[in-house]
Coordinates of C-alpha atoms in Angstrom, one line a residue:
Chain Z
X18 CA 75.1 143.2 82.1
X19 CA 74.7 142.1 85.7
X20 CA 77.1 139.6 87.4
X21 CA 74.6 136.8 87.2
X22 CA 73.8 137.5 83.5
X23 CA 77.5 137.6 82.7
X24 CA 78.0 134.3 84.5
X25 CA 75.1 132.7 82.5
X26 CA 76.5 134.0 79.3
X27 CA 79.9 132.5 80.1
X28 CA 78.4 129.1 80.8
X29 CA 76.4 129.3 77.5
X30 CA 79.6 130.1 75.6
X31 CA 81.4 127.2 77.2
X32 CA 78.5 124.9 76.3
X33 CA 78.6 126.0 72.6
X34 CA 82.4 125.4 72.6
X35 CA 81.8 121.9 74.0
X36 CA 79.1 121.2 71.4
X37 CA 81.5 122.3 68.7
X38 CA 83.8 119.6 69.9
X39 CA 80.9 117.0 69.7
X40 CA 79.8 116.9 73.3
X41 CA 76.1 115.7 73.3
X42 CA 75.8 116.4 77.0
X43 CA 76.5 120.1 76.4
X44 CA 73.8 120.1 73.7
X45 CA 71.4 118.6 76.3
X46 CA 72.4 121.2 78.9
X47 CA 72.0 124.1 76.4
X48 CA 68.6 122.7 75.6
X49 CA 67.7 122.6 79.3
X50 CA 68.7 126.2 79.6
X51 CA 67.0 127.6 76.5
X52 CA 64.7 124.9 75.0
X53 CA 61.6 126.1 76.7
X54 CA 62.2 129.8 75.8
X55 CA 63.0 128.8 72.2
X56 CA 59.8 126.7 72.0
X57 CA 57.7 129.6 73.3
X58 CA 59.2 131.8 70.7
X59 CA 58.5 129.3 67.9
X60 CA 55.0 128.9 69.2
X61 CA 54.4 132.6 68.4
X62 CA 55.1 131.8 64.8
X63 CA 52.8 128.8 64.4
X64 CA 49.9 127.8 66.6
X65 CA 50.5 124.1 65.7
X66 CA 52.3 122.5 68.6
X67 CA 53.6 119.6 66.5
X68 CA 55.0 122.0 64.0
X69 CA 56.6 124.1 66.7
X70 CA 58.2 121.0 68.2
X71 CA 59.5 120.0 64.8
X72 CA 61.0 123.5 64.4
X73 CA 62.6 123.3 67.8
X74 CA 64.1 119.9 66.9
X75 CA 65.5 121.3 63.6
X76 CA 66.9 124.3 65.6
X77 CA 68.8 122.0 68.0
X78 CA 70.1 119.9 65.2
X79 CA 71.2 123.1 63.4
X80 CA 72.9 124.2 66.6
X81 CA 74.8 120.9 66.8
X82 CA 75.9 121.3 63.2
X83 CA 76.9 124.9 63.3
X84 CA 78.2 125.4 66.8
X85 CA 81.7 125.6 65.4
X86 CA 80.7 128.8 63.5
X87 CA 79.8 130.6 66.6
X88 CA 82.4 133.4 67.1
X89 CA 81.0 135.0 70.2
X90 CA 80.1 138.3 68.5
X91 CA 76.7 138.1 70.1
X92 CA 75.3 136.4 73.2
X93 CA 74.6 132.7 72.7
X94 CA 70.9 133.4 73.4
X95 CA 70.8 135.9 70.5
X96 CA 72.5 133.4 68.3
X97 CA 70.2 130.6 69.3
X98 CA 67.1 132.7 68.5
X99 CA 68.6 133.7 65.2
X100 CA 69.1 130.0 64.3
X101 CA 65.5 129.3 65.4
X102 CA 64.2 132.2 63.4
X103 CA 65.9 131.1 60.2
X104 CA 64.7 127.5 60.7
X105 CA 61.2 128.7 61.3
X106 CA 61.0 131.1 58.4
X107 CA 62.6 128.8 55.9
X108 CA 60.5 125.8 56.9
X109 CA 57.2 127.6 57.2
X110 CA 57.7 129.4 53.9
X111 CA 58.7 126.1 52.2
X112 CA 55.5 124.4 53.4
X113 CA 53.3 127.3 52.5
X114 CA 52.2 127.9 56.1
X115 CA 51.0 131.5 56.3
X116 CA 53.6 133.8 57.9
X117 CA 53.4 137.4 57.1
X118 CA 56.3 138.5 54.9
X119 CA 58.4 141.5 55.7
X120 CA 56.8 143.5 52.9
X121 CA 53.4 142.9 54.5
X122 CA 54.6 143.8 57.9
X123 CA 55.8 147.2 56.7
X124 CA 52.7 148.0 54.6
X125 CA 49.8 147.9 57.0
X126 CA 46.9 150.4 56.6
X127 CA 47.5 154.0 57.5
X128 CA 47.5 154.9 61.2
X129 CA 44.4 155.5 63.2
X130 CA 43.9 158.8 65.0
X131 CA 46.4 159.0 67.9
X132 CA 44.4 159.1 71.1
X133 CA 43.6 155.4 70.6
X134 CA 46.5 154.6 73.0
X135 CA 44.0 154.7 75.8
X136 CA 42.1 152.0 74.1
X137 CA 44.9 149.5 74.5
X138 CA 45.7 150.6 78.0
X139 CA 42.1 150.2 79.0
X140 CA 41.7 146.6 77.9
X141 CA 42.1 143.7 80.3
X142 CA 45.5 142.1 79.7
X143 CA 44.0 138.7 79.0
X144 CA 41.7 140.2 76.4
X145 CA 44.7 142.0 74.9
X146 CA 46.5 138.6 74.8
X147 CA 43.6 137.2 72.8
X148 CA 44.0 140.1 70.3
X149 CA 47.7 139.4 70.2
X150 CA 46.9 135.9 69.1
X151 CA 45.1 137.3 66.1
X152 CA 47.8 139.6 64.8
X153 CA 50.2 138.3 62.2
X154 CA 52.9 135.9 63.5
X155 CA 55.6 138.5 62.5
X156 CA 54.0 141.0 64.8
X157 CA 53.7 138.5 67.6
X158 CA 57.4 137.6 67.0
X159 CA 58.7 141.1 67.5
X160 CA 56.5 141.7 70.6
X161 CA 57.8 138.4 72.0
X162 CA 61.4 139.3 71.4
X163 CA 61.1 142.7 73.0
X164 CA 58.8 142.1 75.9
X165 CA 59.1 138.4 76.8
X166 CA 62.7 137.8 75.9
X167 CA 63.6 141.3 76.9
X168 CA 66.0 141.8 74.1
X169 CA 67.4 145.1 72.8
X170 CA 66.5 146.6 69.5
X171 CA 70.0 145.6 68.2
X172 CA 69.7 142.0 69.4
X173 CA 66.2 141.7 67.9
X174 CA 67.6 143.1 64.6
X175 CA 70.4 140.6 64.7
X176 CA 67.9 137.7 65.2
X177 CA 65.5 138.9 62.5
X178 CA 68.4 139.9 60.2
X179 CA 66.8 143.3 59.6
X180 CA 68.0 146.9 60.4
X181 CA 67.3 148.3 63.8
X182 CA 65.0 150.9 62.2
X183 CA 62.9 148.0 60.9
X184 CA 62.6 146.5 64.3
X185 CA 61.3 149.8 65.7
X186 CA 58.8 150.3 62.8
X187 CA 57.7 146.6 63.1
X188 CA 57.0 147.1 66.8
X189 CA 55.0 150.2 66.0
X190 CA 53.1 148.3 63.4
X191 CA 52.3 145.6 65.9
X192 CA 50.9 148.2 68.2
X193 CA 48.9 149.7 65.4
X194 CA 47.5 146.3 64.4
X195 CA 46.5 145.6 68.0
X196 CA 44.9 149.0 68.2
X197 CA 42.9 148.3 65.0
X198 CA 41.7 145.0 66.3
X199 CA 40.8 146.5 69.7
X200 CA 38.9 149.3 67.9
X201 CA 37.1 146.8 65.8
X202 CA 36.2 144.7 68.8
X203 CA 34.9 147.8 70.6
X204 CA 32.7 148.7 67.7
X205 CA 31.3 145.1 67.5
X206 CA 30.5 145.1 71.1
X207 CA 28.8 148.5 71.1
Chain S
X846 CA 55.4 171.7 81.4
X847 CA 57.0 170.3 78.3
X848 CA 56.8 171.8 74.8
X849 CA 55.0 169.8 72.2
X850 CA 58.1 169.6 70.0
X851 CA 60.5 169.0 72.8
X852 CA 63.9 168.2 71.1
X853 CA 64.3 164.9 73.1
X854 CA 60.7 163.8 72.7
X855 CA 61.1 161.7 69.5
X856 CA 64.2 160.0 70.7
X857 CA 62.7 159.2 74.1
X858 CA 59.4 158.1 72.6
X859 CA 61.4 155.4 70.8
X860 CA 62.6 154.1 74.1
X861 CA 59.1 153.7 75.6
X862 CA 58.8 150.0 74.6
X863 CA 62.1 149.2 76.2
X864 CA 61.1 151.1 79.3
X865 CA 58.0 149.0 79.4
X866 CA 60.1 145.9 78.9
X867 CA 62.5 146.9 81.7
X868 CA 65.5 146.6 79.5
X869 CA 66.8 150.2 79.4
X870 CA 70.2 151.0 80.9
X871 CA 70.0 153.0 84.1
X872 CA 70.8 156.4 82.5
X873 CA 68.3 156.0 79.7
X874 CA 65.7 154.8 82.1
X875 CA 66.2 157.9 84.3
X876 CA 65.9 160.1 81.2
X877 CA 62.7 158.4 80.1
X878 CA 61.3 158.5 83.7
X879 CA 62.0 162.2 84.0
X880 CA 60.5 162.9 80.6
X881 CA 57.3 160.9 81.5
X882 CA 56.9 163.0 84.6
X883 CA 56.4 166.0 82.3
X884 CA 54.8 164.5 79.3
X885 CA 51.3 163.2 79.8
X886 CA 51.0 162.0 76.2
X887 CA 54.1 159.8 76.7
X888 CA 52.3 158.3 79.7
X889 CA 49.5 157.3 77.4
X890 CA 51.9 155.8 75.0
X891 CA 53.8 154.0 77.8
X892 CA 50.5 152.7 79.2
X893 CA 49.7 151.1 75.9
X894 CA 53.2 149.5 75.7
X895 CA 52.9 148.2 79.2
X896 CA 49.5 146.6 78.4
X897 CA 51.1 145.0 75.3
X898 CA 54.0 143.8 77.4
X899 CA 51.7 142.3 80.0
X900 CA 49.6 140.6 77.3
X901 CA 52.6 139.2 75.5
X902 CA 53.8 137.6 78.8
X903 CA 50.4 136.1 79.4
X904 CA 50.5 134.6 75.9
X905 CA 54.0 133.2 76.5
X906 CA 52.9 131.7 79.8
X907 CA 50.0 130.0 78.1
X908 CA 52.3 128.4 75.6
X909 CA 52.8 124.7 76.4
X910 CA 56.2 123.2 77.1
X911 CA 57.8 121.1 74.4
X912 CA 57.4 117.4 74.8
X913 CA 60.3 115.3 76.1
X914 CA 60.5 113.5 72.8
X915 CA 61.9 116.6 71.1
X916 CA 65.3 116.3 72.7
X917 CA 65.2 112.5 72.5
X918 CA 64.9 112.8 68.7
X919 CA 67.6 115.5 68.5
X920 CA 70.0 113.2 70.4
X921 CA 69.1 110.3 68.2
X922 CA 69.7 112.4 65.1
X923 CA 72.9 113.8 66.4
X924 CA 74.1 110.3 67.3
X925 CA 74.3 109.4 63.7
X926 CA 77.7 109.9 62.2
X927 CA 76.4 112.0 59.3
X928 CA 75.2 114.7 61.7
X929 CA 78.1 114.7 64.1
X930 CA 79.5 118.1 64.8
X931 CA 82.0 118.7 62.0
X932 CA 84.7 120.2 64.1
X933 CA 87.1 118.1 66.2
X934 CA 86.8 114.5 67.1
X935 CA 84.0 113.5 69.5
X936 CA 85.1 113.7 73.1
X937 CA 84.0 111.3 75.8
X938 CA 80.8 112.6 77.2
X939 CA 81.8 111.5 80.7
X940 CA 80.0 109.2 83.2
X941 CA 76.6 110.5 82.2
X942 CA 76.7 108.5 79.0
X943 CA 76.6 104.7 79.3
X944 CA 76.4 102.6 76.2
X945 CA 74.6 105.3 74.2
X946 CA 71.9 105.6 76.9
X947 CA 71.9 108.8 78.9
X948 CA 71.7 108.2 82.6
X949 CA 68.9 110.3 84.1
X950 CA 70.7 113.6 84.8
X951 CA 68.0 114.5 87.3
X952 CA 68.4 111.6 89.7
X953 CA 70.1 113.6 92.4
X954 CA 67.7 116.5 91.9
X955 CA 64.8 114.2 92.1
X956 CA 66.0 112.7 95.4
X957 CA 66.7 116.2 96.8
X958 CA 63.3 117.4 95.6
X959 CA 61.6 114.4 97.1
X960 CA 63.5 115.0 100.4
X961 CA 62.5 118.7 100.3
X962 CA 58.9 117.7 99.7
X963 CA 58.9 115.4 102.7
X964 CA 60.5 118.1 104.8
X965 CA 58.0 120.7 103.7
X966 CA 55.2 118.2 104.5
X967 CA 56.7 117.6 108.0
X968 CA 57.0 121.3 108.5
X969 CA 53.4 121.8 107.5
X970 CA 52.3 119.0 109.9
X971 CA 54.3 120.4 112.8
X972 CA 53.6 124.0 111.9
X973 CA 56.7 125.3 110.2
X974 CA 56.8 128.6 112.1
X975 CA 57.4 126.6 115.3
X976 CA 60.5 125.0 114.0
X977 CA 63.8 126.7 114.9
X978 CA 64.5 128.6 111.7
X979 CA 64.9 125.6 109.3
X980 CA 67.1 126.6 106.4
X981 CA 64.7 127.0 103.4
X982 CA 65.3 124.9 100.3
X983 CA 65.1 127.8 97.9
X984 CA 64.4 131.5 97.5
X985 CA 61.0 130.6 96.1
X986 CA 60.1 128.8 99.3
X987 CA 60.9 131.9 101.3
X988 CA 59.0 134.1 98.9
X989 CA 56.0 131.9 98.7
X990 CA 55.7 131.9 102.5
X991 CA 56.1 135.7 102.7
X992 CA 53.6 136.2 99.9
X993 CA 51.0 134.2 101.8
X994 CA 50.9 136.9 104.5
X995 CA 47.9 139.2 104.0
X996 CA 46.6 142.2 105.9
X997 CA 43.3 141.6 107.7
X998 CA 40.3 143.1 105.9
X999 CA 39.6 146.8 106.6
X1000 CA 42.8 147.4 108.5
X1001 CA 45.7 149.8 108.4
X1002 CA 49.3 148.8 109.0
X1003 CA 51.8 151.2 110.2
X1004 CA 55.4 150.3 109.6
X1005 CA 58.4 152.4 110.6
X1006 CA 61.9 151.8 109.3
X1007 CA 65.4 153.0 110.2
X1008 CA 66.9 154.3 107.0
X1009 CA 70.6 154.9 106.1
X1010 CA 71.5 156.2 102.7
X1011 CA 75.1 156.0 101.5
X1012 CA 75.9 158.2 98.5
X1013 CA 78.4 156.9 96.0
X1014 CA 77.4 153.3 96.0
X1015 CA 80.6 152.2 94.3
X1016 CA 82.7 152.5 97.5
X1017 CA 80.8 152.6 100.7
X1018 CA 83.9 152.2 102.9
X1019 CA 85.2 155.7 101.8
X1020 CA 82.0 157.4 102.6
X1021 CA 82.2 159.1 106.0
X1022 CA 78.6 159.0 107.3
X1023 CA 75.4 158.0 105.7
X1024 CA 72.3 160.2 105.6
X1025 CA 70.2 158.6 108.3
X1026 CA 66.5 159.0 109.0
X1027 CA 63.2 157.3 109.1
X1028 CA 60.6 156.0 106.7
X1029 CA 57.0 155.8 107.8
X1030 CA 54.7 153.5 105.8
X1031 CA 50.9 153.3 106.1
X1032 CA 49.2 150.5 104.2
X1033 CA 45.4 150.2 104.1
X1034 CA 43.3 147.2 103.1
X1035 CA 39.7 147.1 101.9
X1036 CA 36.9 144.7 102.9
X1037 CA 38.5 141.9 100.9
X1038 CA 41.9 142.4 102.4
X1039 CA 43.4 143.9 99.2
X1040 CA 45.8 146.8 99.6
X1041 CA 44.1 149.9 98.3
X1042 CA 46.2 152.8 99.6
X1043 CA 49.7 153.2 100.7
X1044 CA 51.6 156.3 101.9
X1045 CA 55.3 156.8 102.5
X1046 CA 57.0 159.7 104.3
X1047 CA 60.7 159.8 104.3
X1048 CA 62.7 162.1 106.5
X1049 CA 66.5 162.2 106.4
X1050 CA 68.7 164.3 108.7
X1051 CA 71.0 165.9 106.1
X1052 CA 69.5 168.8 104.2
X1053 CA 66.3 168.2 106.2
X1054 CA 65.2 165.9 103.4
X1055 CA 61.4 165.4 103.3
X1056 CA 59.4 163.7 100.7
X1057 CA 56.1 162.0 100.6
X1058 CA 54.5 159.6 98.2
X1059 CA 50.9 158.3 98.2
X1060 CA 49.3 155.7 96.1
X1061 CA 45.6 155.7 96.2
X1062 CA 44.0 153.1 93.8
X1063 CA 45.4 153.9 90.4
X1064 CA 46.5 157.4 91.2
X1065 CA 49.8 158.5 92.5
X1066 CA 50.5 161.7 94.4
X1067 CA 54.0 162.7 95.1
X1068 CA 55.9 165.5 96.7
X1069 CA 59.6 165.1 96.1
X1070 CA 61.4 168.5 96.4
X1071 CA 64.8 166.8 96.1
X1072 CA 63.7 165.5 92.6
X1073 CA 63.3 167.5 89.5
X1074 CA 59.9 168.7 90.4
X1075 CA 61.0 171.1 93.1
X1076 CA 58.4 172.4 95.5
X1077 CA 55.5 170.9 93.6
X1078 CA 53.0 168.1 93.7
X1079 CA 52.7 165.6 90.9
X1080 CA 49.4 163.8 90.3
X1081 CA 49.6 160.8 88.0
X1082 CA 47.0 158.2 87.0
X1083 CA 49.7 155.5 86.9
X1084 CA 51.3 154.1 89.9
X1085 CA 54.4 153.3 87.9
X1086 CA 55.3 157.0 87.4
X1087 CA 56.6 157.4 90.9
X1088 CA 59.1 160.2 91.5
X1089 CA 62.7 159.4 90.8
X1090 CA 63.1 157.5 94.0
X1091 CA 65.0 154.3 94.7
X1092 CA 62.5 152.8 97.0
X1093 CA 58.8 152.9 96.0
X1094 CA 56.1 152.2 98.6
X1095 CA 55.6 148.5 97.7
X1096 CA 59.2 147.7 98.5
X1097 CA 58.5 148.2 102.2
X1098 CA 55.6 145.8 102.0
X1099 CA 57.4 142.4 102.3
X1100 CA 54.4 140.3 101.2
X1101 CA 53.8 142.6 98.1
X1102 CA 57.4 142.3 97.1
X1103 CA 57.4 138.5 97.5
X1104 CA 54.2 138.3 95.4
X1105 CA 56.0 140.2 92.6
X1106 CA 59.1 138.0 92.8
X1107 CA 57.1 134.7 92.7
X1108 CA 55.6 135.7 89.3
X1109 CA 56.5 133.3 86.5
X1110 CA 59.7 134.2 84.5
X1111 CA 61.1 136.1 87.4
X1112 CA 64.9 135.9 87.0
X1113 CA 67.9 136.9 89.1
X1114 CA 66.5 135.7 92.4
X1115 CA 68.7 133.6 94.7
X1116 CA 68.8 132.5 98.3
X1117 CA 71.9 133.5 100.3
X1118 CA 72.9 132.0 103.7
X1119 CA 70.8 132.9 106.8
X1120 CA 71.9 135.9 108.9
X1121 CA 71.0 137.6 112.1
X1122 CA 69.6 141.1 111.9
X1123 CA 68.6 143.1 115.0
X1124 CA 68.4 139.8 116.9
X1125 CA 66.2 138.0 114.4
X1126 CA 67.4 135.1 112.2
X1127 CA 66.5 136.0 108.7
X1128 CA 66.4 134.2 105.4
X1129 CA 68.2 136.3 102.8
X1130 CA 66.9 136.6 99.2
X1131 CA 69.0 138.5 96.7
X1132 CA 67.3 140.0 93.7
X1133 CA 69.2 141.4 90.7
X1134 CA 66.9 143.6 88.6
X1135 CA 63.2 142.9 89.4
X1136 CA 61.2 146.0 88.7
X1137 CA 64.4 148.1 89.1
X1138 CA 66.8 146.8 86.5
X1139 CA 69.8 148.7 87.7
X1140 CA 69.5 147.5 91.3
X1141 CA 70.5 144.6 93.5
X1142 CA 68.1 144.3 96.4
X1143 CA 68.8 142.1 99.3
X1144 CA 65.7 141.2 101.3
X1145 CA 65.8 139.9 104.9
X1146 CA 62.7 137.9 105.8
X1147 CA 62.3 136.7 109.4
X1148 CA 63.0 133.0 109.3
X1149 CA 60.2 132.3 111.7
X1150 CA 57.4 134.7 110.7
X1151 CA 58.4 135.7 107.2
X1152 CA 57.8 139.4 108.0
X1153 CA 60.2 141.6 106.1
X1154 CA 62.9 142.7 108.6
X1155 CA 64.6 145.0 106.2
X1156 CA 66.4 145.3 102.9
X1157 CA 69.5 146.8 101.2
X1158 CA 69.7 148.2 97.8
X1159 CA 72.8 148.8 95.7
X1160 CA 73.6 149.6 92.1
X1161 CA 74.6 146.7 89.7
X1162 CA 76.5 148.9 87.4
X1163 CA 79.7 150.2 88.9
X1164 CA 80.0 152.8 86.2
X1165 CA 76.7 154.3 87.3
X1166 CA 76.9 154.6 91.1
X1167 CA 73.6 154.8 92.9
X1168 CA 73.0 155.6 96.5
X1169 CA 73.0 152.5 98.7
X1170 CA 70.0 152.1 101.0
X1171 CA 70.0 150.2 104.2
X1172 CA 66.4 149.9 105.6
X1173 CA 65.6 148.1 108.8
X1174 CA 62.1 147.5 110.4
X1175 CA 61.7 149.2 113.7
X1176 CA 58.0 148.7 114.4
X1177 CA 54.9 147.3 112.9
X1178 CA 51.4 147.9 114.1
X1179 CA 48.1 146.8 112.6
X1180 CA 44.9 148.6 113.6
X1181 CA 41.4 148.9 112.2
X1182 CA 41.3 151.2 109.2
X1183 CA 38.8 153.4 110.9
X1184 CA 41.4 154.1 113.7
X1185 CA 44.1 155.3 111.3
X1186 CA 45.2 158.9 112.0
X1187 CA 43.5 161.5 109.8
X1188 CA 46.6 162.4 107.7
X1189 CA 48.1 158.9 107.4
X1190 CA 47.2 158.6 103.8
X1191 CA 47.7 162.1 102.6
X1192 CA 50.7 163.9 101.1
X1193 CA 51.1 166.5 103.8
X1194 CA 53.0 168.7 101.3
X1195 CA 53.7 172.4 102.3
X1196 CA 50.8 174.8 101.7
X1197 CA 52.9 176.8 99.2
X1198 CA 53.7 173.8 97.0
X1199 CA 52.4 174.2 93.5
X1200 CA 50.7 171.6 91.3
X1201 CA 52.5 170.2 88.3
X1202 CA 50.1 170.9 85.3
X1203 CA 49.8 168.7 82.2
X1204 CA 51.5 169.8 79.1
X1205 CA 49.9 170.6 75.7
X1206 CA 50.2 167.0 74.6
X1207 CA 48.2 165.6 77.5
X1208 CA 46.0 162.9 76.1
X1209 CA 43.0 164.4 78.0
X1210 CA 43.3 167.6 76.0
X1211 CA 43.5 165.7 72.8
X1212 CA 40.3 163.7 73.5
X1213 CA 38.4 166.8 74.7
X1214 CA 39.5 168.7 71.5
X1215 CA 38.2 165.9 69.3
X1216 CA 34.9 165.7 71.1
X1217 CA 34.3 169.4 71.4
X1218 CA 35.4 170.2 67.8
X1219 CA 33.7 167.2 66.2
X1220 CA 36.9 166.3 64.5
X1221 CA 39.4 163.4 64.3
X1222 CA 42.3 165.8 64.1
X1223 CA 45.0 165.4 66.7
X1224 CA 45.6 168.5 68.9
X1225 CA 49.3 167.7 69.0
X1226 CA 49.4 167.8 65.2
X1227 CA 47.4 171.0 65.1
X1228 CA 49.8 172.7 67.4
X1229 CA 52.7 171.3 65.5
X1230 CA 51.3 172.8 62.3
X1231 CA 51.4 176.2 63.8
X1232 CA 47.6 176.8 63.5
X1233 CA 45.5 178.2 66.4
X1234 CA 43.4 175.3 67.8
X1235 CA 40.3 177.5 68.1
X1236 CA 40.4 178.4 64.3
X1237 CA 40.9 174.7 63.4
X1238 CA 38.1 173.7 65.8
X1239 CA 35.7 176.1 64.1
X1240 CA 36.1 174.5 60.7
X1241 CA 34.2 171.4 61.9
X1242 CA 32.2 173.1 64.6
X1243 CA 31.6 176.7 63.6
X1244 CA 29.4 177.5 66.6
X1245 CA 32.0 176.7 69.2
X1246 CA 33.1 179.6 71.4
X1247 CA 36.5 180.2 72.9
X1248 CA 35.0 179.7 76.3
X1249 CA 33.4 176.4 75.4
X1250 CA 36.6 175.0 74.0
X1251 CA 38.5 176.1 77.1
X1252 CA 36.0 174.6 79.4
X1253 CA 36.2 171.3 77.5
X1254 CA 39.9 171.2 77.6
X1255 CA 40.2 172.0 81.2
X1256 CA 37.6 169.5 82.3
X1257 CA 39.8 166.4 82.7
X1258 CA 42.4 168.2 84.8
X1259 CA 39.7 169.9 86.8
X1260 CA 38.2 166.5 87.6
X1261 CA 41.6 165.1 88.8
X1262 CA 42.2 168.2 90.9
X1263 CA 38.7 167.8 92.5
X1264 CA 39.4 164.2 93.3
X1265 CA 42.8 165.2 94.8
X1266 CA 41.2 167.9 96.9
X1267 CA 38.4 165.7 98.1
X1268 CA 41.0 163.1 99.2
X1269 CA 42.8 165.7 101.2
X1270 CA 46.0 165.5 99.0
X1271 CA 45.9 169.1 98.0
X1272 CA 44.2 172.2 99.5
X1273 CA 41.4 174.3 98.0
X1274 CA 43.9 177.1 97.4
X1275 CA 46.3 174.8 95.6
X1276 CA 43.4 173.5 93.5
X1277 CA 42.3 177.1 92.6
X1278 CA 45.8 178.3 91.8
X1279 CA 46.4 175.3 89.6
X1280 CA 43.1 175.9 87.7
X1281 CA 43.9 179.5 87.3
X1282 CA 47.4 178.8 85.9
X1283 CA 46.0 176.2 83.6
X1284 CA 43.2 178.5 82.4
X1285 CA 45.8 181.2 81.5
X1286 CA 48.0 178.7 79.7
X1287 CA 45.2 177.1 77.7
X1288 CA 43.8 180.5 76.7
X1289 CA 47.1 181.3 75.1
X1290 CA 47.4 177.8 73.6
X1291 CA 44.0 177.8 71.9
X1292 CA 44.1 181.2 70.4
X1293 CA 47.7 181.7 69.4
X1294 CA 49.0 181.0 65.9
X1295 CA 52.5 179.7 66.0
X1296 CA 55.4 179.7 63.6
X1297 CA 55.6 176.3 62.0
X1298 CA 58.3 174.3 63.9

């Protein structure tokens, strides 16, 4: 961890300590530091902005209520995303909003022939972003954690509450799903 | 060349997404980088992950920001006694809270931002480059100004740098003398002013170190005898697969670096106090990570012209000492591209350097195999199964001859070599030797039945 990152992690831990003691200013400061990133993550799980905002609100309230349980075993950022993940998955499931379940994520169709890697690499990034919008929220979620949040496999596993092996396979499935969509799009165009 | 079932392959393949995400620790990153050099199939895999990485960041950037009412409602909710944090009594929130209303935290920031805006406007009206090195308000201000510098269309810029490399970055003071030398950079722009080619030659005094690195469009040519390749030339379709160097070409191009660092989500960038380097007042921007996660890079931009006057690099992880580089601009000349010397953008590798050939899992071989054999079977899987590819090929295309299959397999590499030779990066002899070696290896590959791994 770099010096700057360590410093940021220390500030985060201090803020959570202050929140546990009931300091609303600390909650606001934590929100200023991480609210935008949390919202972008939640937005991967639901395209409905108002629902994502509601989930963010629930997340911050949950942080307020559970700050005293934070023991510093992980980075605050990982803990925050874990809280957001649980809020999102529980709420969305309760409301019947489609969100691919774990079983679905691990049981996609069989792989396409291998050399399709070039297919993904050859697509314009904004086009690929459009395809990413069409994969299941669970696939978008893992891609977001690894590439946008730049978390490790272990941190992602902690957030999603799954084994590290599942993170790796889910990531692979996400690529496979994108490849399938890209292939389909190519066929449609030709 | 790397065997198809290289013992490290599986483990390293798992790290490709993290390599693309720039989150590997330095040692793993170096392992993956070295593996990629020798494993063309991994390059294809990595290219796919990099595309996904870029797409995911685009998607994240497109996401809106949450509305201000989110936190207002959170604060309202957490103000009620039933939701108060269950631990410890509420402490005084300090002067920021007044009668339950939060004073605008950003008042001072707003004032300073407004002041900065006025200053910038004044600077713009007066011509900020004529001001006497005004201290910039942020690293982004410096970088945006540096990023605005473009090469004229159809021109070639020749930059020379004084280079000092200190080995054992952890403790420079104990190192007797650095390895000193010179870096020559040539950068060429097209008719629209975009950089299309760049070439770096690095010569250091100790060990007569010489290496050369050319980026031409999407193709990278490198000759780096100090690296693991020895006396050989690597040809890669991806600019990212540079040799295991600390300083790639674009780092010497101050505007290009600044454009990278002004991208959204860039972290670890901060402005340090101004300094004077070689008689020039410079704005100092420190970058932790960037496209080299293990590095701290300190960039020195001329406070008046925003030309990059030099940079230092050092390792961020004291347990993994990296050489420290100190690079200082010594000259900069821009000329019409047509006036650039004939060998400015070529490798200039020794005539006896060999060409690094693709391994059996090169994606070009796989595609050619499927096309020639009318099959969807993966060549890598065929080789892994121990069967001779020619026999497998004849199941779906009985008429295929050994010669036809060989010609199909060799075609993609032959094309790359022809392009390299036409660009003057390799000689005719090097091209012919490489083709001859590849032909021999492929002949064995397609006809030999192997024991199942």
